[in-house]
PDB file of C-alpha atoms in Angstrom:
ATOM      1  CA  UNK A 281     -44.699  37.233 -54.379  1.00 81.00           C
ATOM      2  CA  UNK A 282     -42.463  34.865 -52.565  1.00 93.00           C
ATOM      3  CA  UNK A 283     -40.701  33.723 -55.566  1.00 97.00           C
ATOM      4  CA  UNK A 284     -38.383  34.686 -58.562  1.00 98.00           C
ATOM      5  CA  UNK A 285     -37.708  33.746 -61.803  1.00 98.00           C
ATOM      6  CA  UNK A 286     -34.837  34.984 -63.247  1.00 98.00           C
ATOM      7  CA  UNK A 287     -33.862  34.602 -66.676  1.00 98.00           C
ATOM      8  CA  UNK A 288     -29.840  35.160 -67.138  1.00 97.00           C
ATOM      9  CA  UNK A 289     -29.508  36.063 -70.563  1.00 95.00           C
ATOM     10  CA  UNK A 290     -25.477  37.291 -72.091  1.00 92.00           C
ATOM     11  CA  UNK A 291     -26.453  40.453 -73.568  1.00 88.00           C
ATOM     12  CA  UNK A 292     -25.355  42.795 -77.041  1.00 88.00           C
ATOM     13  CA  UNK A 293     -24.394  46.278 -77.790  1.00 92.00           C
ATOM     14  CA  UNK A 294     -27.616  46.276 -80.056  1.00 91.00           C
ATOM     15  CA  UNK A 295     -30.743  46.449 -78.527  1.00 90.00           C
ATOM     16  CA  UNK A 296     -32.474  44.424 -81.008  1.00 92.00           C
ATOM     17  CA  UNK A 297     -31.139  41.257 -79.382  1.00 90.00           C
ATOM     18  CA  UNK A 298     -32.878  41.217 -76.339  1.00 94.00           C
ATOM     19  CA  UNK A 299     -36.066  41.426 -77.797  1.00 95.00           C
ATOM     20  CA  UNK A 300     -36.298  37.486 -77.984  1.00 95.00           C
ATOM     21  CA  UNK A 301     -35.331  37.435 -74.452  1.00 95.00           C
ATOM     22  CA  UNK A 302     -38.256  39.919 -73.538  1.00 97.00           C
ATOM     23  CA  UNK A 303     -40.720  37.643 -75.511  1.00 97.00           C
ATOM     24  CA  UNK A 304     -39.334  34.874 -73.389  1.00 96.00           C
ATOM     25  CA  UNK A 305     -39.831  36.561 -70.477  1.00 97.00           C
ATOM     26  CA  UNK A 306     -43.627  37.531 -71.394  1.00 98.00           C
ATOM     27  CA  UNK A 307     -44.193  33.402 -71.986  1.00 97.00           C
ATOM     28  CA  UNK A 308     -42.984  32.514 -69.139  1.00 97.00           C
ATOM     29  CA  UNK A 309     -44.866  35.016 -66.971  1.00 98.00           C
ATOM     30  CA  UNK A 310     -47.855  34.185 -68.474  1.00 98.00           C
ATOM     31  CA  UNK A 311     -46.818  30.284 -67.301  1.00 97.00           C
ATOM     32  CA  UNK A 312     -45.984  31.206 -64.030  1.00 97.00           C
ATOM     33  CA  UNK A 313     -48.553  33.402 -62.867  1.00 96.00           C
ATOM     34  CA  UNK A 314     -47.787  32.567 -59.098  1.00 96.00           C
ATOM     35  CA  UNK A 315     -43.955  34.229 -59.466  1.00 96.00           C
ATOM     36  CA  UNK A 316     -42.406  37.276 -60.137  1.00 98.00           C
ATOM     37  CA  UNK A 317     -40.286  36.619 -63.699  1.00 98.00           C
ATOM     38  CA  UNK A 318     -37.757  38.919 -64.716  1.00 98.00           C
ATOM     39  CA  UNK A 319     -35.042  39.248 -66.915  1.00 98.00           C
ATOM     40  CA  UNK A 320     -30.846  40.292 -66.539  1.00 97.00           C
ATOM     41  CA  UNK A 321     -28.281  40.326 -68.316  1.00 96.00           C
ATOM     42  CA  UNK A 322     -23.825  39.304 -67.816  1.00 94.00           C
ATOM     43  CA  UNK A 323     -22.708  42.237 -69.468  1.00 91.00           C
ATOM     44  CA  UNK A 324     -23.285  45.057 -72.266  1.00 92.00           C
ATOM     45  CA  UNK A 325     -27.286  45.200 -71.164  1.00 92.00           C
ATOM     46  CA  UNK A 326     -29.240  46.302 -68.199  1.00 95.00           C
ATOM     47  CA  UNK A 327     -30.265  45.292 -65.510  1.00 96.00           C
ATOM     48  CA  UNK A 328     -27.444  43.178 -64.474  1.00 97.00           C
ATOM     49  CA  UNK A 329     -27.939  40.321 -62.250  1.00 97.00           C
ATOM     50  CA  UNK A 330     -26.820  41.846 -59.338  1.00 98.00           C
ATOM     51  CA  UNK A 331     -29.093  44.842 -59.672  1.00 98.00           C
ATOM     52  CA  UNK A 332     -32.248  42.487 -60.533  1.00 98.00           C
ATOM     53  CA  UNK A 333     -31.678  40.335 -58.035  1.00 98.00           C
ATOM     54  CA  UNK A 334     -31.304  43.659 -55.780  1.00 98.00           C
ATOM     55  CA  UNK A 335     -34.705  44.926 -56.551  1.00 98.00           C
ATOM     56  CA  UNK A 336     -36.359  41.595 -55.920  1.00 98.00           C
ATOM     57  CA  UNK A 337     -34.952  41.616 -52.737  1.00 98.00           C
ATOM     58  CA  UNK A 338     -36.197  45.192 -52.261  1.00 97.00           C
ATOM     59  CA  UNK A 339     -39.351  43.682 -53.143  1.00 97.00           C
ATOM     60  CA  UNK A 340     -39.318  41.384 -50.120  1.00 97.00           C
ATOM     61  CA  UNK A 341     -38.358  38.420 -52.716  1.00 98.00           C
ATOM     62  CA  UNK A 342     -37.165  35.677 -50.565  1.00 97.00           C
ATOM     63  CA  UNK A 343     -37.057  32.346 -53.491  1.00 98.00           C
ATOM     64  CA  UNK A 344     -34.761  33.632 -56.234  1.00 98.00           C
ATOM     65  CA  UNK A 345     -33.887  30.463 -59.202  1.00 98.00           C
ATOM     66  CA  UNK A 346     -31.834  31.839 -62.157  1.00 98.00           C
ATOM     67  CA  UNK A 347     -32.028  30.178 -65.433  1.00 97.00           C
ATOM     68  CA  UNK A 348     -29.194  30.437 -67.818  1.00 97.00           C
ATOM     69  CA  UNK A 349     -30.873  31.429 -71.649  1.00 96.00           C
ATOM     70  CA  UNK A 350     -27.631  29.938 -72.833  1.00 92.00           C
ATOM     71  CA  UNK A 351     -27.456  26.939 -75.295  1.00 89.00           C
ATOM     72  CA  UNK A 352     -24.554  25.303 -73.469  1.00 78.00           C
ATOM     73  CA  UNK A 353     -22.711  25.429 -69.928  1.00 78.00           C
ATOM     74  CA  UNK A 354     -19.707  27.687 -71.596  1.00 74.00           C
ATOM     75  CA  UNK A 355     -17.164  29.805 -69.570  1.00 76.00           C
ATOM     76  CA  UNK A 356     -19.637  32.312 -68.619  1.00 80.00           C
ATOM     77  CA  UNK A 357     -21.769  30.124 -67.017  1.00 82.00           C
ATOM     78  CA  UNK A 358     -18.929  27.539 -65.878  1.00 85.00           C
ATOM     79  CA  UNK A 359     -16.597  30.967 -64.167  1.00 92.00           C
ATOM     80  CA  UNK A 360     -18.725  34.086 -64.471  1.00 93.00           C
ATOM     81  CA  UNK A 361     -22.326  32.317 -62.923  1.00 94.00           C
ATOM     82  CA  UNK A 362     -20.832  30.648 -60.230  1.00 95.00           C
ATOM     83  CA  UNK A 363     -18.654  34.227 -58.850  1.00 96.00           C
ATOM     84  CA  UNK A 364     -22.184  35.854 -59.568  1.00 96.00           C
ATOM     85  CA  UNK A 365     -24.188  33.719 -57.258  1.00 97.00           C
ATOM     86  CA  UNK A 366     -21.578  33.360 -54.459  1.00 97.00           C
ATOM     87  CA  UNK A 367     -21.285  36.733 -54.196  1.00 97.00           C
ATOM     88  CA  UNK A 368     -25.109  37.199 -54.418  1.00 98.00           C
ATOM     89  CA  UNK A 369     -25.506  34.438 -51.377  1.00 98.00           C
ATOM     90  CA  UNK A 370     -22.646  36.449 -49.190  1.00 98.00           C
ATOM     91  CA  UNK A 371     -24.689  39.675 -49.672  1.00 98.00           C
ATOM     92  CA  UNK A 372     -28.862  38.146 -49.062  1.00 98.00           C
ATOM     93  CA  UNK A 373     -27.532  35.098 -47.027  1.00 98.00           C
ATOM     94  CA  UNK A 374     -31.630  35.415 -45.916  1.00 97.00           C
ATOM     95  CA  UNK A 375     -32.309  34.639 -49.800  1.00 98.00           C
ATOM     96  CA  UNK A 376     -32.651  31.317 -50.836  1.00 98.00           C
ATOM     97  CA  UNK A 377     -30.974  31.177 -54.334  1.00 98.00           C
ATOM     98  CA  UNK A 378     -31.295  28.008 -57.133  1.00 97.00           C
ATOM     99  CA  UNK A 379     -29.780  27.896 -60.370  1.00 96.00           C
ATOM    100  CA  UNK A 380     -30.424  25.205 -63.330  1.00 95.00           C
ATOM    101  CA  UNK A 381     -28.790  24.304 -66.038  1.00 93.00           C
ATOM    102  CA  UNK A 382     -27.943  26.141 -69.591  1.00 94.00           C
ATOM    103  CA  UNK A 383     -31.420  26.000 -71.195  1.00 94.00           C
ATOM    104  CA  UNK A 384     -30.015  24.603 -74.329  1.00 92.00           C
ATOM    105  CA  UNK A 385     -29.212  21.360 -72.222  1.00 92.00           C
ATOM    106  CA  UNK A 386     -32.681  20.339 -71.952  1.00 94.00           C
ATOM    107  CA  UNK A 387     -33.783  17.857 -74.124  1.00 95.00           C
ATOM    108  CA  UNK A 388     -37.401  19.283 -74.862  1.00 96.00           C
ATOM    109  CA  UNK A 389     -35.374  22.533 -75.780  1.00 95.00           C
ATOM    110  CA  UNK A 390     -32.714  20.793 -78.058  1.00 94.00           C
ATOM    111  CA  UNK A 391     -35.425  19.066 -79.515  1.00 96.00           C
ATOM    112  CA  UNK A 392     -37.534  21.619 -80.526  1.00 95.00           C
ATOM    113  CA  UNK A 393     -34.719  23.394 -81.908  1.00 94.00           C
ATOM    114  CA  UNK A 394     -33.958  20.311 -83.787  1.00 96.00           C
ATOM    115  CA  UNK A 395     -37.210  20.347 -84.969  1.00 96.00           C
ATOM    116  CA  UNK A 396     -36.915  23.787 -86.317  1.00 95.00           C
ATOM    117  CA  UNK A 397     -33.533  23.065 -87.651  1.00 95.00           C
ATOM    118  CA  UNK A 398     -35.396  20.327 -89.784  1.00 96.00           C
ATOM    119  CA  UNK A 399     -38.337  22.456 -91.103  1.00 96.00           C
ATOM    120  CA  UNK A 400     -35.609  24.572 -92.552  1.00 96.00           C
ATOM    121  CA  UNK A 401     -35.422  23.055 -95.425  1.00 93.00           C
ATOM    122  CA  UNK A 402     -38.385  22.837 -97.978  1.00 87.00           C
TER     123      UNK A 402
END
């Protein structure tokens, strides 16, 4: 495949959490049949960014975009993101890397979580 999805996701000591990150990732696959989607973590979880973005170059990957599963554009993603991707650009400068912004930040997403929010209640 000639391009990469990668879904950035914080991470948690227990496991449990990234199960809605895996289902994510399944959805999203099965949406984007013509790309390789994957899934990494910023810390506590495996496989990091740097090592998923390593095996997808491995892989001959050269279209990488990385999409934040973060509600908002916090200090991880406004510091930790931005040291992540330069460094990822000075090791594969052949790799041409895209981010977007904090999922949460998309209207369609706030308002289905709105919507949700809503339903709540009886």
């Amino acid at each position: 495949m000639t391009s990469a999805l990668v879904l950035f996701a914080h991470g948690a000591r227990a496991a449990s959490w990234a199960v809605p990150f895996q289902r994510l990732r399944e959805l999203t696959a099965q949406q984007r049949p013509d790309c390789k989607v994957t899934l990494a973590f910023l810390e506590l979880m495996t496989p990091t960014l740097p090592d998923e973005v390593a095996a997808l170059v491995a892989d001959g990957v050269p279209d990488i975009t990385v999409v934040p599963v973060f509600l908002g554009q916090g200090g991880h993603l406004l510091r930790d993101l931005p040291q992540l991707m330069d460094g990822l650009r000075a090791t594969y400068p052949e790799v041409r890397f895209s981010t977007v912004p904090a999922v949460g930040e998309n209207p369609d997403v706030l308002a289905a979580m709105a919507a949700y929010c809503a339903a709540a209640l009886p």
